[in-house]
mmCIF file of C-alpha atoms and ligand atoms in Angstrom:
data_model
loop_
_atom_site.group_PDB
_atom_site.id
_atom_site.type_symbol
_atom_site.label_atom_id
_atom_site.label_comp_id
_atom_site.label_asym_id
_atom_site.label_seq_id
_atom_site.Cartn_x
_atom_site.Cartn_y
_atom_site.Cartn_z
ATOM 1 C CA MET Y 1 140.323 63.712 65.940
ATOM 2 C CA LYS Y 2 137.025 61.868 66.405
ATOM 3 C CA VAL Y 3 135.126 60.903 63.264
ATOM 4 C CA TYR Y 4 131.842 59.037 63.426
ATOM 5 C CA ALA Y 5 131.407 57.434 60.009
ATOM 6 C CA ASP Y 6 128.837 54.740 60.719
ATOM 7 C CA ASN Y 7 125.555 56.553 60.122
ATOM 8 C CA ALA Y 8 124.099 53.597 58.233
ATOM 9 C CA ALA Y 9 124.297 51.666 61.530
ATOM 10 C CA THR Y 10 122.710 54.457 63.514
ATOM 11 C CA THR Y 11 122.651 58.240 63.696
ATOM 12 C CA LYS Y 12 122.931 60.601 66.620
ATOM 13 C CA MET Y 13 119.584 62.039 67.696
ATOM 14 C CA SER Y 14 119.160 65.659 66.639
ATOM 15 C CA LYS Y 15 118.907 68.345 69.293
ATOM 16 C CA ALA Y 16 115.320 69.100 68.332
ATOM 17 C CA ALA Y 17 114.399 65.394 68.512
ATOM 18 C CA ILE Y 18 115.886 65.087 72.011
ATOM 19 C CA GLU Y 19 114.104 68.263 73.149
ATOM 20 C CA THR Y 20 110.834 66.976 71.758
ATOM 21 C CA TYR Y 21 111.338 63.626 73.458
ATOM 22 C CA VAL Y 22 111.903 65.310 76.820
ATOM 23 C CA GLU Y 23 108.977 67.678 76.335
ATOM 24 C CA TYR Y 24 106.586 64.870 75.440
ATOM 25 C CA ALA Y 25 107.795 62.550 78.195
ATOM 26 C CA ASN Y 26 107.127 65.398 80.632
ATOM 27 C CA GLU Y 27 103.951 66.931 79.293
ATOM 28 C CA TYR Y 28 102.110 64.129 77.530
ATOM 29 C CA PHE Y 29 102.739 61.080 79.651
ATOM 30 C CA GLY Y 30 99.115 59.930 79.652
ATOM 31 C CA ASN Y 31 98.058 56.654 78.095
ATOM 32 C CA PRO Y 32 96.353 57.451 74.757
ATOM 33 C CA SER Y 33 93.802 54.703 75.486
ATOM 34 C CA SER Y 34 92.650 56.385 78.718
ATOM 35 C CA LEU Y 35 89.382 58.293 78.615
ATOM 36 C CA TYR Y 36 90.262 61.195 80.906
ATOM 37 C CA GLN Y 37 91.832 64.366 79.519
ATOM 38 C CA THR Y 38 95.477 63.460 80.206
ATOM 39 C CA GLY Y 39 94.985 60.386 78.051
ATOM 40 C CA GLN Y 40 92.945 62.090 75.383
ATOM 41 C CA VAL Y 41 95.493 64.878 74.937
ATOM 42 C CA ALA Y 42 98.143 62.200 74.359
ATOM 43 C CA LYS Y 43 95.784 60.519 71.878
ATOM 44 C CA GLU Y 44 95.395 63.787 69.961
ATOM 45 C CA LYS Y 45 99.162 64.219 69.798
ATOM 46 C CA LEU Y 46 99.540 60.648 68.607
ATOM 47 C CA GLU Y 47 97.107 61.247 65.764
ATOM 48 C CA GLU Y 48 98.822 64.522 64.928
ATOM 49 C CA ALA Y 49 102.107 62.592 64.674
ATOM 50 C CA ARG Y 50 100.452 60.063 62.368
ATOM 51 C CA SER Y 51 99.202 62.821 60.055
ATOM 52 C CA ARG Y 52 102.604 64.483 59.937
ATOM 53 C CA VAL Y 53 104.413 61.225 59.087
ATOM 54 C CA ALA Y 54 101.806 60.433 56.437
ATOM 55 C CA ALA Y 55 102.164 63.884 54.862
ATOM 56 C CA ILE Y 56 105.909 63.426 54.386
ATOM 57 C CA ILE Y 57 105.550 60.273 52.284
ATOM 58 C CA ASN Y 58 102.272 61.335 50.607
ATOM 59 C CA ALA Y 59 100.188 58.734 52.441
ATOM 60 C CA GLU Y 60 97.011 58.977 54.500
ATOM 61 C CA PRO Y 61 97.186 58.947 58.302
ATOM 62 C CA ARG Y 62 95.300 55.658 58.584
ATOM 63 C CA GLU Y 63 97.913 54.027 56.354
ATOM 64 C CA ILE Y 64 100.618 54.495 59.013
ATOM 65 C CA ILE Y 65 101.276 51.963 61.804
ATOM 66 C CA PHE Y 66 103.844 52.922 64.413
ATOM 67 C CA THR Y 67 106.287 50.116 65.233
ATOM 68 C CA SER Y 68 109.396 49.527 67.322
ATOM 69 C CA GLY Y 69 111.588 50.165 64.281
ATOM 70 C CA GLY Y 70 112.603 48.874 60.880
ATOM 71 C CA SER Y 71 112.918 45.202 61.796
ATOM 72 C CA GLU Y 72 109.407 45.015 63.190
ATOM 73 C CA ALA Y 73 107.974 46.902 60.206
ATOM 74 C CA ASP Y 74 109.744 44.500 57.809
ATOM 75 C CA ASN Y 75 108.448 41.461 59.709
ATOM 76 C CA GLN Y 76 104.897 42.771 59.795
ATOM 77 C CA ALA Y 77 104.886 43.729 56.114
ATOM 78 C CA LEU Y 78 106.107 40.329 54.954
ATOM 79 C CA LEU Y 79 103.850 38.335 57.235
ATOM 80 C CA SER Y 80 100.821 40.429 56.245
ATOM 81 C CA ALA Y 81 101.411 39.920 52.534
ATOM 82 C CA ALA Y 82 102.161 36.230 53.036
ATOM 83 C CA GLU Y 83 98.986 35.589 55.041
ATOM 84 C CA ALA Y 84 96.924 37.502 52.489
ATOM 85 C CA GLY Y 85 98.574 35.476 49.710
ATOM 86 C CA LEU Y 86 97.903 32.192 51.450
ATOM 87 C CA LYS Y 87 94.169 32.952 51.524
ATOM 88 C CA LYS Y 88 94.252 33.156 47.723
ATOM 89 C CA GLY Y 89 96.498 30.110 47.380
ATOM 90 C CA LYS Y 90 99.477 32.286 46.388
ATOM 91 C CA LYS Y 91 102.734 31.154 47.985
ATOM 92 C CA HIS Y 92 105.495 32.730 45.903
ATOM 93 C CA ILE Y 93 107.563 35.723 47.017
ATOM 94 C CA ILE Y 94 110.206 37.671 45.086
ATOM 95 C CA SER Y 95 113.054 39.501 46.805
ATOM 96 C CA SER Y 96 116.741 40.159 46.267
ATOM 97 C CA ALA Y 97 119.919 38.512 47.493
ATOM 98 C CA PHE Y 98 121.176 41.576 49.348
ATOM 99 C CA GLU Y 99 118.227 42.545 51.524
ATOM 100 C CA HIS Y 100 118.640 43.315 55.214
ATOM 101 C CA HIS Y 101 118.476 40.292 57.517
ATOM 102 C CA ALA Y 102 115.122 41.505 58.866
ATOM 103 C CA ILE Y 103 113.819 40.610 55.390
ATOM 104 C CA LEU Y 104 115.990 37.585 54.578
ATOM 105 C CA HIS Y 105 115.419 35.838 57.905
ATOM 106 C CA THR Y 106 111.662 36.452 57.753
ATOM 107 C CA LEU Y 107 111.657 34.994 54.228
ATOM 108 C CA ARG Y 108 113.527 31.948 55.519
ATOM 109 C CA LYS Y 109 110.828 31.474 58.144
ATOM 110 C CA LEU Y 110 108.125 31.751 55.481
ATOM 111 C CA GLU Y 111 109.954 29.165 53.369
ATOM 112 C CA LYS Y 112 109.781 26.755 56.287
ATOM 113 C CA ASN Y 113 106.037 27.381 56.303
ATOM 114 C CA GLY Y 114 105.650 26.356 52.680
ATOM 115 C CA PHE Y 115 106.312 29.579 50.765
ATOM 116 C CA GLU Y 116 108.609 29.618 47.783
ATOM 117 C CA VAL Y 117 111.082 32.488 47.611
ATOM 118 C CA THR Y 118 112.948 33.739 44.527
ATOM 119 C CA LEU Y 119 115.979 35.862 45.410
ATOM 120 C CA LEU Y 120 116.935 37.950 42.407
ATOM 121 C CA PRO Y 121 120.603 38.669 41.674
ATOM 122 C CA VAL Y 122 121.815 42.219 42.216
ATOM 123 C CA HIS Y 123 124.676 42.024 39.712
ATOM 124 C CA GLU Y 124 128.111 43.586 39.985
ATOM 125 C CA ASN Y 125 126.760 47.114 40.391
ATOM 126 C CA GLY Y 126 124.420 46.166 43.248
ATOM 127 C CA ILE Y 127 121.222 47.050 41.438
ATOM 128 C CA VAL Y 128 118.123 44.935 40.810
ATOM 129 C CA VAL Y 129 116.985 44.911 37.172
ATOM 130 C CA PRO Y 130 113.247 45.695 36.897
ATOM 131 C CA GLY Y 131 112.870 43.417 33.869
ATOM 132 C CA GLU Y 132 114.135 40.520 35.975
ATOM 133 C CA VAL Y 133 111.473 41.262 38.580
ATOM 134 C CA GLU Y 134 108.847 41.107 35.857
ATOM 135 C CA ASP Y 135 110.240 37.831 34.477
ATOM 136 C CA ALA Y 136 110.148 36.286 37.957
ATOM 137 C CA ILE Y 137 106.478 37.133 38.595
ATOM 138 C CA ARG Y 138 104.209 34.079 38.446
ATOM 139 C CA GLU Y 139 100.487 33.403 38.772
ATOM 140 C CA ASP Y 140 101.009 32.554 42.438
ATOM 141 C CA THR Y 141 103.284 35.502 43.362
ATOM 142 C CA CYS Y 142 101.817 37.345 46.347
ATOM 143 C CA LEU Y 143 104.653 39.750 47.174
ATOM 144 C CA VAL Y 144 107.708 41.526 45.782
ATOM 145 C CA THR Y 145 109.996 43.038 48.419
ATOM 146 C CA ILE Y 146 113.039 45.019 47.293
ATOM 147 C CA MET Y 147 114.891 47.541 49.462
ATOM 148 C CA THR Y 148 115.061 51.205 48.413
ATOM 149 C CA VAL Y 149 118.731 51.732 49.369
ATOM 150 C CA ASN Y 150 121.140 48.980 50.362
ATOM 151 C CA ASN Y 151 122.545 49.529 53.838
ATOM 152 C CA GLU Y 152 126.066 48.283 53.080
ATOM 153 C CA ILE Y 153 126.927 49.550 49.617
ATOM 154 C CA GLY Y 154 124.420 52.404 49.401
ATOM 155 C CA THR Y 155 123.069 51.515 45.962
ATOM 156 C CA ILE Y 156 119.700 53.049 45.092
ATOM 157 C CA GLN Y 157 117.185 50.657 43.552
ATOM 158 C CA PRO Y 158 114.756 51.485 40.708
ATOM 159 C CA ILE Y 159 111.819 51.324 43.119
ATOM 160 C CA GLU Y 160 109.379 53.304 41.044
ATOM 161 C CA LYS Y 161 109.810 51.016 38.017
ATOM 162 C CA ILE Y 162 109.586 47.870 40.128
ATOM 163 C CA GLY Y 163 106.461 49.254 41.775
ATOM 164 C CA GLU Y 164 104.936 50.010 38.399
ATOM 165 C CA ILE Y 165 105.558 46.425 37.248
ATOM 166 C CA CYS Y 166 104.001 45.022 40.437
ATOM 167 C CA LYS Y 167 100.984 47.275 40.045
ATOM 168 C CA ARG Y 168 100.502 46.086 36.467
ATOM 169 C CA HIS Y 169 100.618 42.441 37.587
ATOM 170 C CA GLY Y 170 98.464 42.947 40.685
ATOM 171 C CA VAL Y 171 101.272 41.905 43.043
ATOM 172 C CA THR Y 172 101.813 43.655 46.385
ATOM 173 C CA PHE Y 173 105.074 45.639 46.484
ATOM 174 C CA HIS Y 174 106.919 46.255 49.749
ATOM 175 C CA THR Y 175 110.144 48.205 50.114
ATOM 176 C CA ASP Y 176 112.491 48.316 53.099
ATOM 177 C CA ALA Y 177 113.163 52.052 52.895
ATOM 178 C CA VAL Y 178 115.008 52.284 56.208
ATOM 179 C CA GLN Y 179 118.128 53.736 54.544
ATOM 180 C CA ALA Y 180 116.120 56.064 52.316
ATOM 181 C CA VAL Y 181 113.436 57.713 54.449
ATOM 182 C CA GLY Y 182 114.763 61.069 55.638
ATOM 183 C CA HIS Y 183 117.547 60.976 53.038
ATOM 184 C CA LEU Y 184 115.816 60.704 49.673
ATOM 185 C CA PRO Y 185 112.404 62.017 48.598
ATOM 186 C CA ILE Y 186 109.695 59.385 49.123
ATOM 187 C CA ASP Y 187 106.230 59.556 47.595
ATOM 188 C CA VAL Y 188 104.414 56.250 48.031
ATOM 189 C CA LYS Y 189 101.836 57.112 45.388
ATOM 190 C CA ALA Y 190 104.210 58.361 42.694
ATOM 191 C CA GLN Y 191 106.620 55.481 43.400
ATOM 192 C CA ASN Y 192 103.867 52.818 43.319
ATOM 193 C CA ILE Y 193 104.679 51.534 46.813
ATOM 194 C CA ASP Y 194 102.097 49.359 48.620
ATOM 195 C CA MET Y 195 104.055 48.869 51.840
ATOM 196 C CA LEU Y 196 107.116 50.636 53.216
ATOM 197 C CA SER Y 197 109.279 50.227 56.328
ATOM 198 C CA ALA Y 198 111.126 53.063 58.069
ATOM 199 C CA SER Y 199 113.162 53.504 61.242
ATOM 200 C CA ALA Y 200 113.686 56.720 63.219
ATOM 201 C CA HIS Y 201 117.239 56.073 64.387
ATOM 202 C CA LYS Y 202 118.514 56.103 60.796
ATOM 203 C CA PHE Y 203 117.444 59.751 60.388
ATOM 204 C CA HIS Y 204 118.428 61.318 63.735
ATOM 205 C CA GLY Y 205 115.371 60.138 65.638
ATOM 206 C CA PRO Y 206 115.330 57.802 68.638
ATOM 207 C CA LYS Y 207 116.077 54.079 68.540
ATOM 208 C CA GLY Y 208 113.201 51.676 69.004
ATOM 209 C CA VAL Y 209 110.708 53.704 66.938
ATOM 210 C CA GLY Y 210 109.681 53.329 63.331
ATOM 211 C CA PHE Y 211 106.666 52.935 61.127
ATOM 212 C CA LEU Y 212 105.080 50.756 58.518
ATOM 213 C CA TYR Y 213 103.072 52.260 55.692
ATOM 214 C CA VAL Y 214 100.373 49.963 54.303
ATOM 215 C CA ARG Y 215 98.241 51.173 51.416
ATOM 216 C CA LYS Y 216 94.599 51.275 52.422
ATOM 217 C CA GLY Y 217 92.647 48.193 51.450
ATOM 218 C CA LEU Y 218 95.574 45.820 51.940
ATOM 219 C CA PRO Y 219 95.102 43.361 54.810
ATOM 220 C CA ILE Y 220 97.419 43.700 57.808
ATOM 221 C CA SER Y 221 98.324 40.888 60.202
ATOM 222 C CA ASN Y 222 99.519 41.754 63.675
ATOM 223 C CA LEU Y 223 102.670 40.385 65.230
ATOM 224 C CA ILE Y 224 101.817 41.579 68.725
ATOM 225 C CA GLU Y 225 98.498 40.545 70.198
ATOM 226 C CA GLY Y 226 96.880 42.429 73.040
ATOM 227 C CA GLY Y 227 95.192 45.810 73.129
ATOM 228 C CA ALA Y 228 93.416 47.672 70.380
ATOM 229 C CA GLN Y 229 96.206 50.187 69.723
ATOM 230 C CA GLU Y 230 97.048 51.015 66.103
ATOM 231 C CA ARG Y 231 93.567 49.892 65.023
ATOM 232 C CA GLY Y 232 94.173 46.507 66.571
ATOM 233 C CA LYS Y 233 97.181 45.837 64.334
ATOM 234 C CA ARG Y 234 99.921 46.421 66.879
ATOM 235 C CA ALA Y 235 99.195 46.056 70.565
ATOM 236 C CA GLY Y 236 101.133 47.904 73.259
ATOM 237 C CA THR Y 237 100.918 51.364 74.824
ATOM 238 C CA GLU Y 238 102.234 53.819 72.271
ATOM 239 C CA ASN Y 239 105.661 55.397 72.710
ATOM 240 C CA LEU Y 240 104.348 58.921 72.127
ATOM 241 C CA ALA Y 241 107.549 60.735 73.150
ATOM 242 C CA GLY Y 242 109.577 58.574 70.777
ATOM 243 C CA ILE Y 243 107.005 58.885 68.008
ATOM 244 C CA MET Y 244 106.866 62.700 68.177
ATOM 245 C CA ALA Y 245 110.677 62.864 68.351
ATOM 246 C CA MET Y 246 110.696 60.766 65.168
ATOM 247 C CA VAL Y 247 108.269 63.190 63.495
ATOM 248 C CA ILE Y 248 110.491 66.164 64.348
ATOM 249 C CA ALA Y 249 113.607 64.348 63.113
ATOM 250 C CA LEU Y 250 111.845 63.348 59.904
ATOM 251 C CA GLU Y 251 110.587 66.851 59.152
ATOM 252 C CA GLU Y 252 114.044 68.254 59.887
ATOM 253 C CA SER Y 253 115.698 65.656 57.641
ATOM 254 C CA LYS Y 254 113.285 66.446 54.854
ATOM 255 C CA ARG Y 255 113.981 70.176 55.137
ATOM 256 C CA CYS Y 256 117.754 69.637 55.038
ATOM 257 C CA MET Y 257 117.798 66.810 52.483
ATOM 258 C CA ASN Y 258 118.881 68.827 49.456
ATOM 259 C CA SER Y 259 121.526 70.866 51.235
ATOM 260 C CA VAL Y 260 122.969 67.772 52.937
ATOM 261 C CA LYS Y 261 123.176 66.004 49.592
ATOM 262 C CA GLU Y 262 124.838 68.995 47.954
ATOM 263 C CA HIS Y 263 127.320 69.221 50.821
ATOM 264 C CA LEU Y 264 128.162 65.518 51.079
ATOM 265 C CA LEU Y 265 128.349 64.461 47.454
ATOM 266 C CA PRO Y 266 131.723 66.109 46.695
ATOM 267 C CA ILE Y 267 133.150 64.974 50.059
ATOM 268 C CA ARG Y 268 132.049 61.394 49.394
ATOM 269 C CA ASP Y 269 133.690 61.529 45.965
ATOM 270 C CA TYR Y 270 136.816 63.055 47.456
ATOM 271 C CA ILE Y 271 137.091 60.064 49.835
ATOM 272 C CA ILE Y 272 136.374 57.594 47.032
ATOM 273 C CA ASN Y 273 139.118 59.174 44.907
ATOM 274 C CA GLY Y 274 141.510 59.163 47.836
ATOM 275 C CA LEU Y 275 140.954 55.509 48.664
ATOM 276 C CA SER Y 276 141.101 54.512 44.983
ATOM 277 C CA GLU Y 277 144.810 55.363 45.103
ATOM 278 C CA ILE Y 278 145.363 52.295 47.283
ATOM 279 C CA PRO Y 279 146.629 49.561 44.952
ATOM 280 C CA HIS Y 280 144.451 46.453 44.540
ATOM 281 C CA SER Y 281 141.361 48.045 45.982
ATOM 282 C CA ALA Y 282 137.869 48.547 44.558
ATOM 283 C CA LEU Y 283 134.724 50.496 45.277
ATOM 284 C CA ASN Y 284 131.752 48.244 46.007
ATOM 285 C CA GLY Y 285 128.459 49.159 44.373
ATOM 286 C CA ASP Y 286 127.498 51.463 41.549
ATOM 287 C CA MET Y 287 129.118 54.901 41.506
ATOM 288 C CA LYS Y 288 126.149 56.755 40.027
ATOM 289 C CA GLU Y 289 123.081 55.220 41.688
ATOM 290 C CA ARG Y 290 124.599 55.556 45.122
ATOM 291 C CA MET Y 291 123.706 57.285 48.392
ATOM 292 C CA TYR Y 292 125.591 60.542 48.793
ATOM 293 C CA SER Y 293 126.810 59.412 52.225
ATOM 294 C CA ASN Y 294 128.116 55.934 51.379
ATOM 295 C CA VAL Y 295 131.658 54.751 50.665
ATOM 296 C CA ASN Y 296 132.359 51.008 50.581
ATOM 297 C CA PHE Y 297 135.732 49.590 49.569
ATOM 298 C CA SER Y 298 137.389 46.202 49.374
ATOM 299 C CA PHE Y 299 141.141 45.965 49.870
ATOM 300 C CA GLU Y 300 142.834 42.808 48.766
ATOM 301 C CA GLY Y 301 144.994 40.839 51.205
ATOM 302 C CA ILE Y 302 143.611 42.079 54.532
ATOM 303 C CA GLU Y 303 140.702 41.530 56.905
ATOM 304 C CA GLY Y 304 137.980 44.086 57.521
ATOM 305 C CA GLU Y 305 137.870 43.465 61.244
ATOM 306 C CA SER Y 306 141.517 44.455 61.701
ATOM 307 C CA ILE Y 307 141.029 47.696 59.732
ATOM 308 C CA LEU Y 308 138.138 48.603 62.015
ATOM 309 C CA ILE Y 309 140.062 48.019 65.227
ATOM 310 C CA LEU Y 310 142.979 50.133 64.024
ATOM 311 C CA LEU Y 311 140.677 52.862 62.720
ATOM 312 C CA ASP Y 312 138.946 52.904 66.094
ATOM 313 C CA GLN Y 313 142.300 53.519 67.746
ATOM 314 C CA LYS Y 314 142.569 56.620 65.560
ATOM 315 C CA GLY Y 315 139.131 57.783 66.652
ATOM 316 C CA ILE Y 316 137.329 56.733 63.463
ATOM 317 C CA SER Y 317 134.108 54.726 63.829
ATOM 318 C CA ALA Y 318 133.406 52.694 60.710
ATOM 319 C CA SER Y 319 132.040 49.323 59.801
ATOM 320 C CA SER Y 320 133.155 46.379 57.704
ATOM 321 C CA GLY Y 321 131.063 44.597 55.180
ATOM 322 C CA SER Y 322 131.295 41.477 57.257
ATOM 323 C CA ALA Y 323 129.282 40.505 60.276
ATOM 324 C CA CYS Y 324 130.899 38.422 62.990
ATOM 325 C CA THR Y 325 128.365 35.762 63.883
ATOM 326 C CA SER Y 326 128.865 33.424 66.834
ATOM 327 C CA GLY Y 327 132.627 33.136 66.515
ATOM 328 C CA SER Y 328 132.682 32.264 62.816
ATOM 329 C CA LEU Y 329 133.605 35.068 60.471
ATOM 330 C CA ASP Y 330 131.023 35.144 57.716
ATOM 331 C CA PRO Y 331 131.729 37.569 54.911
ATOM 332 C CA SER Y 332 128.960 40.021 54.084
ATOM 333 C CA HIS Y 333 126.100 38.475 52.093
ATOM 334 C CA VAL Y 334 125.825 41.810 50.284
ATOM 335 C CA LEU Y 335 129.405 41.729 49.002
ATOM 336 C CA LEU Y 336 129.044 38.067 48.042
ATOM 337 C CA ALA Y 337 125.851 39.008 46.186
ATOM 338 C CA ILE Y 338 127.734 41.536 44.027
ATOM 339 C CA GLY Y 339 130.261 38.848 43.186
ATOM 340 C CA ARG Y 340 133.131 39.554 45.569
ATOM 341 C CA ILE Y 341 134.846 36.306 46.489
ATOM 342 C CA HIS Y 342 135.148 35.434 50.209
ATOM 343 C CA ASP Y 343 138.750 36.620 50.649
ATOM 344 C CA VAL Y 344 138.080 39.989 49.064
ATOM 345 C CA ALA Y 345 134.730 40.434 50.804
ATOM 346 C CA HIS Y 346 136.512 40.006 54.124
ATOM 347 C CA GLY Y 347 138.791 42.989 53.523
ATOM 348 C CA SER Y 348 136.046 45.553 53.243
ATOM 349 C CA LEU Y 349 135.241 48.879 54.813
ATOM 350 C CA ARG Y 350 132.008 50.860 54.924
ATOM 351 C CA LEU Y 351 132.032 54.553 55.722
ATOM 352 C CA SER Y 352 128.651 56.263 56.064
ATOM 353 C CA LEU Y 353 129.165 59.968 56.560
ATOM 354 C CA CYS Y 354 127.613 62.457 58.976
ATOM 355 C CA ASP Y 355 125.519 65.251 57.471
ATOM 356 C CA ASP Y 356 128.137 67.809 58.529
ATOM 357 C CA ALA Y 357 131.253 65.865 57.465
ATOM 358 C CA THR Y 358 134.225 68.051 56.501
ATOM 359 C CA TYR Y 359 137.178 67.826 54.100
ATOM 360 C CA GLU Y 360 139.447 67.837 57.123
ATOM 361 C CA GLU Y 361 137.735 64.669 58.347
ATOM 362 C CA ALA Y 362 137.871 63.219 54.841
ATOM 363 C CA ASP Y 363 141.648 63.794 54.724
ATOM 364 C CA TYR Y 364 142.005 62.212 58.157
ATOM 365 C CA ILE Y 365 140.049 59.144 57.015
ATOM 366 C CA ILE Y 366 141.981 58.757 53.747
ATOM 367 C CA GLU Y 367 145.362 59.163 55.403
ATOM 368 C CA ASN Y 368 144.590 56.636 58.143
ATOM 369 C CA VAL Y 369 142.974 54.036 55.891
ATOM 370 C CA LYS Y 370 145.982 54.208 53.556
ATOM 371 C CA GLU Y 371 148.409 53.743 56.437
ATOM 372 C CA ILE Y 372 146.420 50.932 58.048
ATOM 373 C CA VAL Y 373 145.974 48.975 54.808
ATOM 374 C CA GLU Y 374 149.702 49.191 54.125
ATOM 375 C CA HIS Y 375 150.492 48.208 57.709
ATOM 376 C CA LEU Y 376 148.167 45.184 57.668
ATOM 377 C CA ARG Y 377 149.412 44.027 54.287
ATOM 378 C CA GLY Y 378 152.904 44.126 55.775
ATOM 379 C CA PHE Y 379 152.244 40.977 57.757
ATOM 380 C CA SER Y 380 149.432 39.355 55.762
ATOM 381 C CA PRO Y 381 150.372 35.903 54.375
ATOM 382 C CA VAL Y 382 147.752 36.362 51.650
ATOM 383 C CA TRP Y 383 149.348 39.650 50.575
ATOM 384 C CA ARG Y 384 152.807 38.017 50.564
ATOM 385 C CA ASP Y 385 151.527 35.232 48.318
ATOM 386 C CA LEU Y 386 149.988 37.815 45.987
ATOM 387 C CA GLN Y 387 153.222 39.782 45.860
ATOM 388 C CA GLU Y 388 155.274 36.658 45.204
ATOM 389 C CA GLY Y 389 152.941 35.573 42.424
ATOM 390 C CA LYS Y 390 151.736 32.467 44.265
ATOM 391 C CA ARG Y 391 148.217 33.830 43.987
ATOM 392 C CA THR Y 392 146.681 36.083 41.415
ATOM 393 C CA TYR Y 393 145.203 39.445 42.243
ATOM 394 C CA ILE Y 394 141.427 39.720 42.004
ATOM 395 C CA LEU Y 395 141.342 43.515 42.253
ATOM 396 C CA LYS Y 396 143.399 45.463 39.713
HETATM 397 C C1 LIG C 1 118.786 49.443 60.214
HETATM 398 C C2 LIG C 1 118.032 48.727 59.183
HETATM 399 C C3 LIG C 1 116.939 47.905 59.510
HETATM 400 C C4 LIG C 1 116.541 47.635 60.930
HETATM 401 O O1 LIG C 1 115.966 48.748 61.554
HETATM 402 P P1 LIG C 1 115.860 48.774 63.150
HETATM 403 O O2 LIG C 1 115.067 49.990 63.452
HETATM 404 O O3 LIG C 1 117.239 48.849 63.673
HETATM 405 O O4 LIG C 1 115.149 47.514 63.557
HETATM 406 C C5 LIG C 1 116.253 47.297 58.478
HETATM 407 N N1 LIG C 1 116.594 47.486 57.207
HETATM 408 C C6 LIG C 1 117.621 48.266 56.842
HETATM 409 C C7 LIG C 1 117.936 48.458 55.404
HETATM 410 C C8 LIG C 1 118.380 48.902 57.809
HETATM 411 O O5 LIG C 1 119.408 49.660 57.452
#
């Protein structure tokens, strides 16, 4: 059996998105900046795409900038708010400890340029407390950036409340909504969002396409200098085929959102219950405020990387909490942020389910994870020490 359970890393393009891509690459290949008809038709389609994206998140077309994806949108949002802050002498930014690296690394760069960054804790449940955002706001705070849904543990943040606090204090609020757009309802006005990042390949659109929403009136800095595309805020000939494929995928995702949630929620819980039977294991992240597609577990006494390799041999694509960077195995900053110690954070597994996941696949996953964990513990020195009482168990 083949089970793809890594949809938080990327999703398969939908059939309609692929068909749209092919159609647009064939029919509307003109450069939208060209003055002849072939170009102008492409320009019209581009603006149609902008209106359709805007409509889905309750924004205005001119508030949408097409980008190469979530990372670029995150970079542009943070740099824009930082540059605007600098002009007013405001150099303080608030974020959280478990943001995506596109946020954290950009913040690190801003710190080197004289900004001060407060990273709020996300607590054991993986949720930012709005009151703590409010307490952290200072006279010189120019930006709050908190993700809508965490990509590793799937916890859903109280975005609307955080946005309301920012609005009250006159601080710009950005959210990395890459894991939420296409999966949860988004209304930038109702949720008090000033800036939002999204990426097509996380909702069955193509890779290398995304968008940044910036509320009108807020200044935007451009990362890419050159032509006057995207109102001069993002140079480069527009990827119209990719952009329209994203629109189709987004509209499809929105249409199916409720039925997918209804379908997946019990399957997700079935997997969580199944894996909970493994002794000395624990679910990572809140159970209630959690994406309907996300399962993330830590198993004591083993390493995440080995689970993944063995799962792959069984045809299951999953991910661990940890990222392997340049030969050194760093445990996931997300799992460390929710208080998992290094050893435990290493033995973690993230499953992010396909929209059409089945109970048969769920059984296959549970059965194989159980077997693999037992197998790996069989020759783990850490597990032996735990069993012999030379170490104490962290997970019950
Ligand atoms: C995938 C992801 C990104 C990066 O998006 P790309 O389009 O791959 O650049 C940023 N933030 C979150 C939360 C993500 O899951």
